[in-house]
Short mmCIF file of C-alpha atoms in Angstrom, two decimals:
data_model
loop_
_atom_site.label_atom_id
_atom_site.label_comp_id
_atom_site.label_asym_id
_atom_site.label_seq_id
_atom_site.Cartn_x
_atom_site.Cartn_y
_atom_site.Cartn_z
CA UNK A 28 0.00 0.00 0.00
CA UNK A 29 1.21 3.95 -0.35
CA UNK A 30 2.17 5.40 2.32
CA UNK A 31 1.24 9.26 2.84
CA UNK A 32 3.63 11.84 3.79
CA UNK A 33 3.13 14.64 6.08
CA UNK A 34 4.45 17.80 5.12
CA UNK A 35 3.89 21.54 5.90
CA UNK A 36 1.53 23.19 3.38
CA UNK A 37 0.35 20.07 2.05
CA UNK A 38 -2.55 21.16 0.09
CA UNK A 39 0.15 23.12 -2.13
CA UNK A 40 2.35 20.21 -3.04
CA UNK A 41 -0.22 17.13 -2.58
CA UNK A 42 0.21 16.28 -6.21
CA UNK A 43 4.60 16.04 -6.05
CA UNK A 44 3.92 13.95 -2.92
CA UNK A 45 0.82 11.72 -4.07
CA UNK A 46 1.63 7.84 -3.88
CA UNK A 47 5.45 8.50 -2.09
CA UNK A 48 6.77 6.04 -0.29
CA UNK A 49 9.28 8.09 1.46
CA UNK A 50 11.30 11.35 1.30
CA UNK A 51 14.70 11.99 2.95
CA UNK A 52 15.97 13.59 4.75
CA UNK A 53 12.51 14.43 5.54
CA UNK A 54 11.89 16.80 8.69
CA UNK A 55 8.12 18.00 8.25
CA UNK A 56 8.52 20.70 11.02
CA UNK A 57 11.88 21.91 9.86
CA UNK A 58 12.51 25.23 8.24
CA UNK A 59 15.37 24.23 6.88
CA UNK A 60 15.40 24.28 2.89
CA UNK A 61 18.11 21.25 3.26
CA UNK A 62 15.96 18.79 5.36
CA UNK A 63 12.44 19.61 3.99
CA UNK A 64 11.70 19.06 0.72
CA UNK A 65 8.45 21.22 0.78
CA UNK A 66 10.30 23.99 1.93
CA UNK A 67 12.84 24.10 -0.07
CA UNK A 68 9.93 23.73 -2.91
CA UNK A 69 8.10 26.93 -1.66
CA UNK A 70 11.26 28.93 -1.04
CA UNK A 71 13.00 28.36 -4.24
CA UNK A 72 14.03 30.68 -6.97
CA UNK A 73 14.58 28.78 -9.75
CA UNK A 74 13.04 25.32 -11.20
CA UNK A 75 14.73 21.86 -9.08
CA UNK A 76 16.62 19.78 -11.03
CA UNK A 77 14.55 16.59 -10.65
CA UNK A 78 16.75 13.44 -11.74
CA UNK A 79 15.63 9.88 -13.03
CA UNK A 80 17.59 7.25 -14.08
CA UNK A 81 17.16 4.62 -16.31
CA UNK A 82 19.31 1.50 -17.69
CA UNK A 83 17.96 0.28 -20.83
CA UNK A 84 19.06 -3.19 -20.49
CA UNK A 85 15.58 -4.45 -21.95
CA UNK A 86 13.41 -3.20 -24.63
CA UNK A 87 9.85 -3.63 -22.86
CA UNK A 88 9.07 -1.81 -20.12
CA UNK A 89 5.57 -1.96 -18.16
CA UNK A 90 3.11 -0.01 -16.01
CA UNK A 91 5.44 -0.73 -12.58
CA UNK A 92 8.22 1.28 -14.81
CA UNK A 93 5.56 4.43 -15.55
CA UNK A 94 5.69 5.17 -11.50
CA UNK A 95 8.79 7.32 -11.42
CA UNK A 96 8.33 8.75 -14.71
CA UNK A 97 4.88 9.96 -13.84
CA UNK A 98 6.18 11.83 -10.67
CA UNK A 99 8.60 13.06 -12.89
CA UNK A 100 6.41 14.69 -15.67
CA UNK A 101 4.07 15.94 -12.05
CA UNK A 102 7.21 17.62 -11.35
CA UNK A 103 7.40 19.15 -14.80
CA UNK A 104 4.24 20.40 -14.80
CA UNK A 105 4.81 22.29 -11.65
CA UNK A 106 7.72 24.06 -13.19
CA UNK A 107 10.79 22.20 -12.72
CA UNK A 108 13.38 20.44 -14.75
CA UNK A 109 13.25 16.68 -15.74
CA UNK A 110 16.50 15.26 -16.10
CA UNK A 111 15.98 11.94 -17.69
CA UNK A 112 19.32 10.05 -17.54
CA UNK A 113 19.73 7.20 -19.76
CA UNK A 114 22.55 5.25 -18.13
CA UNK A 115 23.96 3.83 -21.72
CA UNK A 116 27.05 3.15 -19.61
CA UNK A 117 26.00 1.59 -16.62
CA UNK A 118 23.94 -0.42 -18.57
CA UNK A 119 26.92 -2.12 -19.63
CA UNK A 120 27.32 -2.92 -15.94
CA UNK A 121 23.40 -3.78 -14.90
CA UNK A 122 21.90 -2.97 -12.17
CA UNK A 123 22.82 -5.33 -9.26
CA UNK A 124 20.00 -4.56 -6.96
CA UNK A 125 18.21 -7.21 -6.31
CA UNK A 126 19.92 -9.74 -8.52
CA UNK A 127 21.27 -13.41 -7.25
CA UNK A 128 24.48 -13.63 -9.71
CA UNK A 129 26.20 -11.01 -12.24
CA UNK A 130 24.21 -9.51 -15.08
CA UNK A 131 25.26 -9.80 -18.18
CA UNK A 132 27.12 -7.11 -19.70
CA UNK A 133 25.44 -6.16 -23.41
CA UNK A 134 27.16 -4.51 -25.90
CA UNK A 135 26.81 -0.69 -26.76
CA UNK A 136 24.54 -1.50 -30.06
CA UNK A 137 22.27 -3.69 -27.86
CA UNK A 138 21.76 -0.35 -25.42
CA UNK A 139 21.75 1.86 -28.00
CA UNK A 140 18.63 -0.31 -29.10
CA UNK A 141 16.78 -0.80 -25.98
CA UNK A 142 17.48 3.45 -25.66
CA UNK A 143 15.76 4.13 -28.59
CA UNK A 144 12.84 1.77 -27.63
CA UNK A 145 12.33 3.51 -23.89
CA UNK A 146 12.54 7.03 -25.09
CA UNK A 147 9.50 5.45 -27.60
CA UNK A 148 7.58 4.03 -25.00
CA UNK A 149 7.58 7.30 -22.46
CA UNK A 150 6.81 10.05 -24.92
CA UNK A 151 2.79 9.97 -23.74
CA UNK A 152 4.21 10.09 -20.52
CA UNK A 153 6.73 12.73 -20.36
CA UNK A 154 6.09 16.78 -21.56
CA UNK A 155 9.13 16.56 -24.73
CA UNK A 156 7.77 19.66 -26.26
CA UNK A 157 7.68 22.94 -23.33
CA UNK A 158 11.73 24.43 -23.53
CA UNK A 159 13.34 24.04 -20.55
CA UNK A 160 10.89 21.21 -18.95
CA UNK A 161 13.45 18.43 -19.64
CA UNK A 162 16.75 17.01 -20.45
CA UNK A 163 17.78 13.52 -21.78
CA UNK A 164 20.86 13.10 -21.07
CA UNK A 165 23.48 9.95 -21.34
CA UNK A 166 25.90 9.13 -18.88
CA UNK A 167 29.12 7.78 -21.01
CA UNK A 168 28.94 11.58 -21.54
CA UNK A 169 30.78 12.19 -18.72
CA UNK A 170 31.10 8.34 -16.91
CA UNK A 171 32.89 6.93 -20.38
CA UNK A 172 35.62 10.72 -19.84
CA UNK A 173 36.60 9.12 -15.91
CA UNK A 174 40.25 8.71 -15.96
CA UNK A 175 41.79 5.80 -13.34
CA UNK A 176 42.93 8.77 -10.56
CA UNK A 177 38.61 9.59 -10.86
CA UNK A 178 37.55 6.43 -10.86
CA UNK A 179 39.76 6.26 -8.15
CA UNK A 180 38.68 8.60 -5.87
CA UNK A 181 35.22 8.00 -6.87
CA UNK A 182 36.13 4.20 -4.58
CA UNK A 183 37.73 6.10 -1.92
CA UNK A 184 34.47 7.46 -1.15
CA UNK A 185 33.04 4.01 0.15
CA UNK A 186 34.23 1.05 2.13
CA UNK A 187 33.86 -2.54 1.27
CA UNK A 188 31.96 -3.13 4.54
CA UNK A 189 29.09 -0.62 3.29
CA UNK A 190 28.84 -1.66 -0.27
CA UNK A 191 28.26 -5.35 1.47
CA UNK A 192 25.47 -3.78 3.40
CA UNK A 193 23.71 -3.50 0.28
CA UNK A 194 20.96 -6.00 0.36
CA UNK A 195 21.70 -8.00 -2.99
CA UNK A 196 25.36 -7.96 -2.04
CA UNK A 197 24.94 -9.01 1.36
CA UNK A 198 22.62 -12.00 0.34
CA UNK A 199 25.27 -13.20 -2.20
CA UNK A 200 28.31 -12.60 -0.30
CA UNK A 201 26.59 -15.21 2.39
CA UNK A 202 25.28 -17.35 0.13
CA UNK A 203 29.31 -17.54 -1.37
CA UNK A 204 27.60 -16.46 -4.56
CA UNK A 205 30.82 -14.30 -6.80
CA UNK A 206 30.48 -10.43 -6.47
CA UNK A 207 33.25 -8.96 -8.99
CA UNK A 208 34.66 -5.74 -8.13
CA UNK A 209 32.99 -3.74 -11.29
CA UNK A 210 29.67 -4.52 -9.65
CA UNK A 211 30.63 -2.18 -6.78
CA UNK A 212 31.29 0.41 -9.78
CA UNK A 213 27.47 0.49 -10.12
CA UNK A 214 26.07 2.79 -7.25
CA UNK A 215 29.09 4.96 -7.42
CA UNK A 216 28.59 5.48 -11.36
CA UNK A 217 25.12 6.10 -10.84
CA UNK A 218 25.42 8.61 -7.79
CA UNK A 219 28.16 10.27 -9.78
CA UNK A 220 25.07 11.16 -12.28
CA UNK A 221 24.09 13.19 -9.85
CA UNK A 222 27.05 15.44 -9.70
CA UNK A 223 27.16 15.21 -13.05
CA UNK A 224 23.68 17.18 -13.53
CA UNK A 225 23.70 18.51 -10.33
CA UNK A 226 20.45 17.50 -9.45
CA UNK A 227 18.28 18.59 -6.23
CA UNK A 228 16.01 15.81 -6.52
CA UNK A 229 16.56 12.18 -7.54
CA UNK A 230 13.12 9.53 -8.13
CA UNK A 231 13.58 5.69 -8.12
CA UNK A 232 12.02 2.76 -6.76
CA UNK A 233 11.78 1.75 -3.39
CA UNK A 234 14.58 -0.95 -4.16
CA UNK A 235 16.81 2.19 -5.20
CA UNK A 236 17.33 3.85 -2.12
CA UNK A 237 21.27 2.71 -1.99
CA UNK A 238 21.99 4.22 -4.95
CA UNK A 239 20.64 7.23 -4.15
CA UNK A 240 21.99 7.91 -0.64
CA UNK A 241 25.31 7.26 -2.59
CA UNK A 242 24.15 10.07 -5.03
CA UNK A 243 23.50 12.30 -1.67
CA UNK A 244 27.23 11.33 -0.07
CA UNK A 245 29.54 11.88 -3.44
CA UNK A 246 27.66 15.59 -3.84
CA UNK A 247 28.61 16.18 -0.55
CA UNK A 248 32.30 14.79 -1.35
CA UNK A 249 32.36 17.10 -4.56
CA UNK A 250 31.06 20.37 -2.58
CA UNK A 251 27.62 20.08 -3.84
CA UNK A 252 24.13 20.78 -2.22
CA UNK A 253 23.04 17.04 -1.51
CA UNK A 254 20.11 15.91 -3.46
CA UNK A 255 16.37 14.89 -1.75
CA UNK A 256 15.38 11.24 -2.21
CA UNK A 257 12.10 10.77 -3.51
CA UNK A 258 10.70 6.81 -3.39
CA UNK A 259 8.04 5.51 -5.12
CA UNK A 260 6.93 2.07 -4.07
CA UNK A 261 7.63 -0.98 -6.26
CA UNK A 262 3.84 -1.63 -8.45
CA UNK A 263 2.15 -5.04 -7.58
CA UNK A 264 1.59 -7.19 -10.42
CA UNK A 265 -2.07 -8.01 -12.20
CA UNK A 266 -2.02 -10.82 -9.70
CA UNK A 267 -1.79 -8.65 -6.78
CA UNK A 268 0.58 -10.91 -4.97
CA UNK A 269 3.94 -10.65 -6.80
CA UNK A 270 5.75 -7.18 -8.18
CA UNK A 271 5.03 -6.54 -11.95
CA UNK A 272 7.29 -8.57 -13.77
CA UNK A 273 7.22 -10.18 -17.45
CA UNK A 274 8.64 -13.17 -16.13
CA UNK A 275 5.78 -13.88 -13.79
CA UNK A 276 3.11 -12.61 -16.69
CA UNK A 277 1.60 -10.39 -14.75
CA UNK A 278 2.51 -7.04 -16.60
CA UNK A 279 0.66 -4.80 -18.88
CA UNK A 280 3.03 -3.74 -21.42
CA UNK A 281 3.32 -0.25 -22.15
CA UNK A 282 3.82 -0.58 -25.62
CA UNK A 283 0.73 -3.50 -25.84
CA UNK A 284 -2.38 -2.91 -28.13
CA UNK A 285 -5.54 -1.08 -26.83
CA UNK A 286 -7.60 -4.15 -25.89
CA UNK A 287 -4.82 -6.34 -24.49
CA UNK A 288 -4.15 -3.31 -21.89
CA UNK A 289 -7.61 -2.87 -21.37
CA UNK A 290 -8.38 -6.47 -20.72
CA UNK A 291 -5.46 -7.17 -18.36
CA UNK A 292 -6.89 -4.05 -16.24
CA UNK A 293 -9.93 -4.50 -16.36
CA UNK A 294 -9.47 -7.82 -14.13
CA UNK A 295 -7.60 -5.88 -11.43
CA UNK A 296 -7.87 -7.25 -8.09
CA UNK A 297 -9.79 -5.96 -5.59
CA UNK A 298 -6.65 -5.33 -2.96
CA UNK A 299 -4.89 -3.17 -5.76
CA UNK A 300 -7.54 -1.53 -7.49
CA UNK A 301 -6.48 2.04 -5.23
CA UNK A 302 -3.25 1.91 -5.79
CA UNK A 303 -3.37 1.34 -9.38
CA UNK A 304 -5.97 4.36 -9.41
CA UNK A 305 -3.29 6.75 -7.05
CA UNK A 306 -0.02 5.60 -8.80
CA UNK A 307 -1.23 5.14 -12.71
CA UNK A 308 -3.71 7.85 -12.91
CA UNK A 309 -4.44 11.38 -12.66
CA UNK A 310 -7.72 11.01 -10.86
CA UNK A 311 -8.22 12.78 -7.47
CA UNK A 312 -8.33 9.57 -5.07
CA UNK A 313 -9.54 11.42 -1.83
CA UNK A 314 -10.63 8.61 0.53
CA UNK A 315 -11.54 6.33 -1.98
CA UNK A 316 -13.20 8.45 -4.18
CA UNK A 317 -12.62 11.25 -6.52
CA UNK A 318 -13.68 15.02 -5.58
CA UNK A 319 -14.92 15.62 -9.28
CA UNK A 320 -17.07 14.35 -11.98
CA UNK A 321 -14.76 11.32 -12.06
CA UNK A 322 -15.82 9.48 -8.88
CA UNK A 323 -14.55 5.82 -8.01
CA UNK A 324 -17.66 3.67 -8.47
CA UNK A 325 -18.66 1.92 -5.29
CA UNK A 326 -19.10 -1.11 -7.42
CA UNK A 327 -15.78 -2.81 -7.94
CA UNK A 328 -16.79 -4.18 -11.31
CA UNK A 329 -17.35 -0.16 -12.39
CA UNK A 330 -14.33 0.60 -10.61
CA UNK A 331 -12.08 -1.50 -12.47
CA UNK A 332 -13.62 -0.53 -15.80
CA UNK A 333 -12.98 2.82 -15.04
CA UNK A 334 -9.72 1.90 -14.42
CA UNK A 335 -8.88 0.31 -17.42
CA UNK A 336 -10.33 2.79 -19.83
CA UNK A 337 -8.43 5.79 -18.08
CA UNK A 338 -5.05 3.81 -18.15
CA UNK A 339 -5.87 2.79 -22.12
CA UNK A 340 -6.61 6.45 -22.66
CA UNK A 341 -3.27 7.78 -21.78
CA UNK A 342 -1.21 5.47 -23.67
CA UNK A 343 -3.58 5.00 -26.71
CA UNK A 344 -5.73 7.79 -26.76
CA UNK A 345 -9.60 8.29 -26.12
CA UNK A 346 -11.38 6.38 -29.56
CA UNK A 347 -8.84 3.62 -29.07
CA UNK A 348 -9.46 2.80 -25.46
CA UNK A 349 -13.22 3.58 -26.26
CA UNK A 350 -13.04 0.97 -29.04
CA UNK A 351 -10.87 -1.34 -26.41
CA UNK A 352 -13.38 -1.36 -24.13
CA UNK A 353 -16.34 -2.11 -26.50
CA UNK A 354 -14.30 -4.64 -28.61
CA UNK A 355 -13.74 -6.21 -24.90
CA UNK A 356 -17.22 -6.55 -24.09
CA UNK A 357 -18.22 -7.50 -27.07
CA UNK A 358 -15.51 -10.69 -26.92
CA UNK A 359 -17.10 -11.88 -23.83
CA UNK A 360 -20.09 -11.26 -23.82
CA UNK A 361 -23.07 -14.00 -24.24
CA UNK A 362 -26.24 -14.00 -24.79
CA UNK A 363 -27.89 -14.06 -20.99
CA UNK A 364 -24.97 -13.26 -19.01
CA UNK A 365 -23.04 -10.06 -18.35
CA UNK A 366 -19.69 -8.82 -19.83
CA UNK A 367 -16.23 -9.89 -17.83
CA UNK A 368 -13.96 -12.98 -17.40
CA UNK A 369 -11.63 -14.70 -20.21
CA UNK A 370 -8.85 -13.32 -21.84
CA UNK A 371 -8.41 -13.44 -25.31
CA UNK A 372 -7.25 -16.21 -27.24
CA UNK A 373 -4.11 -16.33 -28.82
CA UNK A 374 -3.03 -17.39 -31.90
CA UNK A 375 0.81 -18.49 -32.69
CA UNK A 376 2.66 -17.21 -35.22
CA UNK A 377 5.05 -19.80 -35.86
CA UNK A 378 2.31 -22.03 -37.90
CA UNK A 379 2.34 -19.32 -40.55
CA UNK A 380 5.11 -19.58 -43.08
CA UNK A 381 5.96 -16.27 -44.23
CA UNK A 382 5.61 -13.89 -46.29
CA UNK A 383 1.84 -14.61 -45.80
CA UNK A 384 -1.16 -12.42 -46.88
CA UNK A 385 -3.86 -11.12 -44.40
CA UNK A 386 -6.37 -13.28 -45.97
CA UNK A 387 -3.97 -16.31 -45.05
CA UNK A 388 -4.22 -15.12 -41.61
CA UNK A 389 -7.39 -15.14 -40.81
CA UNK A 390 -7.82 -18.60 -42.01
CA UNK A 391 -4.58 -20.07 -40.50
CA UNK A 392 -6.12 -18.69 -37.42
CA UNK A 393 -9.35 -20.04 -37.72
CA UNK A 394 -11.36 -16.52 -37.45
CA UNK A 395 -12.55 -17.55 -40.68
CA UNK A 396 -13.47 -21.09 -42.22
CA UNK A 397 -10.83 -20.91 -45.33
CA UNK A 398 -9.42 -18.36 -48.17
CA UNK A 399 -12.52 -17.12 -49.74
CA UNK A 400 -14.39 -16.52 -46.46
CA UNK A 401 -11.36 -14.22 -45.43
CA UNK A 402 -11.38 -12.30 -48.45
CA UNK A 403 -15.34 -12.21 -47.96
CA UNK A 404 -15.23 -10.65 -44.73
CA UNK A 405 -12.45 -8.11 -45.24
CA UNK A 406 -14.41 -6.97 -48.33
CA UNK A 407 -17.42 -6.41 -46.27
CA UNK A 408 -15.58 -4.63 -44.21
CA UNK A 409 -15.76 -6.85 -40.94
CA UNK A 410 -11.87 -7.39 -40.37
CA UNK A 411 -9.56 -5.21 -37.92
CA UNK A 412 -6.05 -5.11 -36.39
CA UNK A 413 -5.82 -3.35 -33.75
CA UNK A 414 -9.02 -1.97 -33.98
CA UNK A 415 -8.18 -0.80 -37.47
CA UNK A 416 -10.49 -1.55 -40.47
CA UNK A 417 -8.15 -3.82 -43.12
CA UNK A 418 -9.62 -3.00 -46.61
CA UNK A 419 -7.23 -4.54 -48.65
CA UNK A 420 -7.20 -8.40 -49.01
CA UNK A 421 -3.81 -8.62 -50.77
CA UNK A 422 -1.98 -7.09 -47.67
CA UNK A 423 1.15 -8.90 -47.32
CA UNK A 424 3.57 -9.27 -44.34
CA UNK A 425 6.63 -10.29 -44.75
CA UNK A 426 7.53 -11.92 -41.41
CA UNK A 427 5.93 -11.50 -37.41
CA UNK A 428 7.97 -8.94 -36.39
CA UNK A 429 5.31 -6.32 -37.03
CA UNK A 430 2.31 -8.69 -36.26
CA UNK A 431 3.41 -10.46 -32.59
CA UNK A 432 1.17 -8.81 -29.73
CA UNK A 433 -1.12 -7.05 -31.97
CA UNK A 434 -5.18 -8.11 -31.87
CA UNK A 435 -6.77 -9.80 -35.21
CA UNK A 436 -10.59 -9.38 -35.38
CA UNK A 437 -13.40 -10.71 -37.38
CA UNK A 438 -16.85 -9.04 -36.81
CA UNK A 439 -17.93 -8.03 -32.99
CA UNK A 440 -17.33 -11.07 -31.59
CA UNK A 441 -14.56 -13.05 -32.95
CA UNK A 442 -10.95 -12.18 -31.61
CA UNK A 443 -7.03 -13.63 -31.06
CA UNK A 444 -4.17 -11.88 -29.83
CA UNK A 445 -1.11 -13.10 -32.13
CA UNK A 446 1.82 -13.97 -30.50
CA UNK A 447 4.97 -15.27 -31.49
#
């Protein structure tokens, strides 16, 4: 569950402080622009520096990743700077929170990659367009410049003993599980970011809070004003037992199709359903319900409609999540009974031998009965993908790459996700 924070002059910053975990240092009483972050908010003259960082050392990235990255556009549209740090060198490296054994290293073409492919996915997140509202920045531009006399000072600013504090290095150190010495690199490359951009605020994960007391410490060691912490908590998974994870399958995607994301939250569980509204929405969640025309329904079925077609809007705009949420009730509804339950049938790939017309699809798929009833329902106009009308029965595709997650539809009723 979120955990509130009390802070002077709350009703001003409730939005920058919606859903934290925890801030530090964090004196609510205190004056002190240094040990209150809501102070130092109301007395500043200039917009905070407000720092995420990110190692793209996977393409996909899901709803648990959005957390962070939607305090940091709130922050944005108070005023302030978003420095979004994409840790192309770290990366190289991997984070080691939280990890039983070494990561492996990937090579700068496969970051480069998985860069492009975040920056994709968090454009309807993040404001790219009003100047001065943020910075992307990437760390080899100053971490790949560190001579050995930095890098060595940068390890003269921690001792063995507290790296081994660390949680994942603790656990693997007593398990006799090998902890190489470039995996103690990590925290003090990514606190060195901080210098870097000189940044006042830093978001991560609950999970993250190492790193960015290390961020706070080597400020301090460089003469800087150390940074505030600002953590989010880690997102629960469509399960609602286990953290959001596409190893588990419990994610939603961020870069899925309209009705996939919709159907995945529209089955949220009932113990999540309020943080999913606080931490993935912009809905005013005042004790359960929201102060304007946007209420949370009483009814938890409503509720987690609502839900999903607020979460589908953001990330796929309003007539595709509208569509979503029709093409979803449509799929399971029957005659008799009311709308909710199954998900939607998939369809693999791999018995398709490409290049393979759309027509070819639909029958290897079995939405249609053969060839000519394919080309019979895309002429009469009955055939989507994606929620997009196909006109055109000689479409070809050449291979999957383009088709894999993406939602093939015959009429109102007849659906399958294609996967690989």
């Amino acid at each position: 569950m979120t955990v509130s924070v009390s802070v002077p002059d709350s009703n001003r910053f409730e939005w920058l402080f919606r859903g934290v975990s925890e801030i530090f240092p964090h004196q609510p009483q205190s004056i002190d622009p240094a040990e209150n972050l809501a102070t130092r908010l109301a007395q500043t003259d200039r917009p905070l520096r407000v720092k995420l960082g990110i190692d793209p050392t996977g393409a996909d990235i899901h709803l648990g990743h959005s957390i962070p990255l939607r305090k940091l556009r709130a922050f944005q549209d108070a005023g302030h700077t978003a420095v979004l740090i994409i840790g192309d060198f770290t990366a190289r490296i991997g984070d080691p929170t939280g990890k039983s054994e070494v990561r492996n290293q990937l090579t700068p073409a496969q970051v480069t990659a998985n860069a492009e492919a975040y920056l994709d996915r968090v454009r309807p997140i993040l404001d790219f367009e009003t100047p001065g509202r943020l910075e992307v920045r990437y760390n080899s531009e100053w971490l790949a410049k560190l001579d050995l006399g930095q890098t060595l000072e940068l390890l003269s600013t921690m001792t063995v003993g507290q790296m081994l504090a660390k949680e994942g290095f603790a656990l693997r150190y007593e398990q006799e599980t090998p902890i190489f010495i470039h995996e103690f690199l990590y925290p003090l490359m990514q606190g060195y970011d901080s210098v870097a951009v000189q940044a006042d605020v830093e978001l991560g994960g609950t999970d993250q809070k190492f790193n960015l007391v290390v961020g706070r410490d080597l400020q301090r060691h460089f003469g800087q004003t150390p940074q505030f912490g600002l953590l989010m908590p880690i997102l629960l998974g469509t399960d609602g037992v286990q953290k959001m994870s596409k190893s588990l399958n419990n994610y939603v995607g961020l870069g899925e199709d309209a009705l996939s994301m919709y159907s995945k939250l529209e089955k949220t569980p009932d113990n999540i359903i309020k943080d999913y509204f606080t931490l993935l929405t912009d809905l005013e969640i005042v004790g359960g319900a929201s102060q304007h025309e946007n209420r949370l329904p009483a009814n938890p079925r409503e509720a987690q409609k609502l839900l999903a077609l607020t979460v589908t809007t953001q990330y796929h705009g309003q007539d595709r999540a509208a569509q979503a949420q029709a093409d979803a009730i449509a799929l399971v509804t029957k005659p008799g009974q009311n709308a909710g339950g199954d998900s939607i049938p998939e369809f693999s790939l791999a018995a398709v031998s490409f290049p393979a017309k759309i027509f070819q699809l639909l029958a290897a798929s079995g939405l249609c009965s053969g060839s000519n009833d394919a080309k019979r329902q895309i002429q009469g106009g009955a055939v989507k993908l994606n929620g997009e009308s196909i006109a055109d029965i000689e479409l070809t595709y050449d291979d999957a790459s383009s088709l894999v997650g993406k939602v093939l539809q015959v009429g109102k009723k007849r659906f399958k996700k294609l996967v690989d």
